[in-house]
Amino acid sequence: MQMNTPPRSAIRLTRRGRLVLIATGAVVAGTAVAVPLLSLENAKPEAGRATLVIPEGWRASQVFDAVDKALALPAGTTRNALPKAALKLPDDADGNPEGYLFPATYPLDEKATPQTLLTYMVDTANKRFGRAPLAAGAQRTAMNVYQTVTVASIVQAEAADKADMGKVARVVFNRLERGMPLQMDSTVNYGLNRFTPRTTERDTRVESPYNSYQRMGLPPTPIDNPGEEAMRAAVSPTPGDWLYFVTVKPGDTRFTAGYAEHLRNVAEFNRNRSSPAGRNAPTDRGNPTGGETAKSRAAAVG
């Protein structure tokens, strides 16, 4: 997420952004409510039976590629099969299955096709997302289910680990409630069709409906296919007043309500990145501030 908030006059408030902000005006940092989101009842695959595993957080493009490979089909076959699949998606999705290709282990047999697999995934998502606890949780946050899935997809992409998911969700809701742009690197990189956790100042100025630095509210679609923990976080975020977060080092993500404290955390993040150990360490998945971004933005406002 970004290190500073641009003045409101510099932000283009899209129609969807206005609708989302209106819808989320009633969000408050109240007490979290436990939501018994049920686990996927996967039947244990028979010994030797082929399966397709869809991990949490995969984008639709990755799912399409995996189906092509699993069925030994030419690249692009599954994507091209979308119009024929007649998937039961929400009206808001406008035919885009992102967010509804439910992460699970799916059995493969000789009759499996891209259409049958995509239908299985979407039907599973509808079954899970349509349950009363989740619908009630979405209402508590003044959102519909599709918006809740979108929040969960951001949580899935941004949280360094499951323990942070509820806090990341709270940051999203707090920013929406206050009329602040989300400023999430994950949405920008989704719009740029890349997976790097690093985002430069130039990236935050690109014209894209997924540029949450320039546009208000939620992105127009989910940015990946979230798992159950991320969904739980989206319907029952951890109570708190946080507006910023940065993963200073693996296992140490710091959430703050004050910008000055956040800048100190960013400075520590940059020091860690500049150290020999930091330069050689693997990039932390879900890190919301890449090294280039953190340095350039901190300098710009310092």
Tab-separated table of C-alpha atoms in Angstrom, residues 8 18 61 124 127 179 182 184 197 199 236 250 257 262 269 276 298:
chain	number	residue	atom	x	y	z
A	8	ARG	CA	-8.826	14.538	-2.476
A	18	ARG	CA	-18.870	6.398	-5.411
A	61	SER	CA	-5.306	-16.755	-15.758
A	124	THR	CA	-18.595	-24.699	-5.566
A	127	LYS	CA	-22.455	-22.910	-2.766
A	179	GLY	CA	-13.060	8.065	1.858
A	182	LEU	CA	-7.046	1.841	-0.905
A	184	MET	CA	-2.840	-1.439	-2.600
A	197	PRO	CA	5.389	-7.347	-5.233
A	199	THR	CA	5.508	-1.154	-7.386
A	236	SER	CA	-15.292	-10.556	10.210
A	250	PRO	CA	9.380	-11.870	7.310
A	257	ALA	CA	-3.185	4.262	12.450
A	262	HIS	CA	4.153	4.112	9.474
A	269	PHE	CA	11.909	-1.906	6.103
A	276	PRO	CA	23.401	-7.913	3.094
A	298	ALA	CA	9.097	7.891	1.736
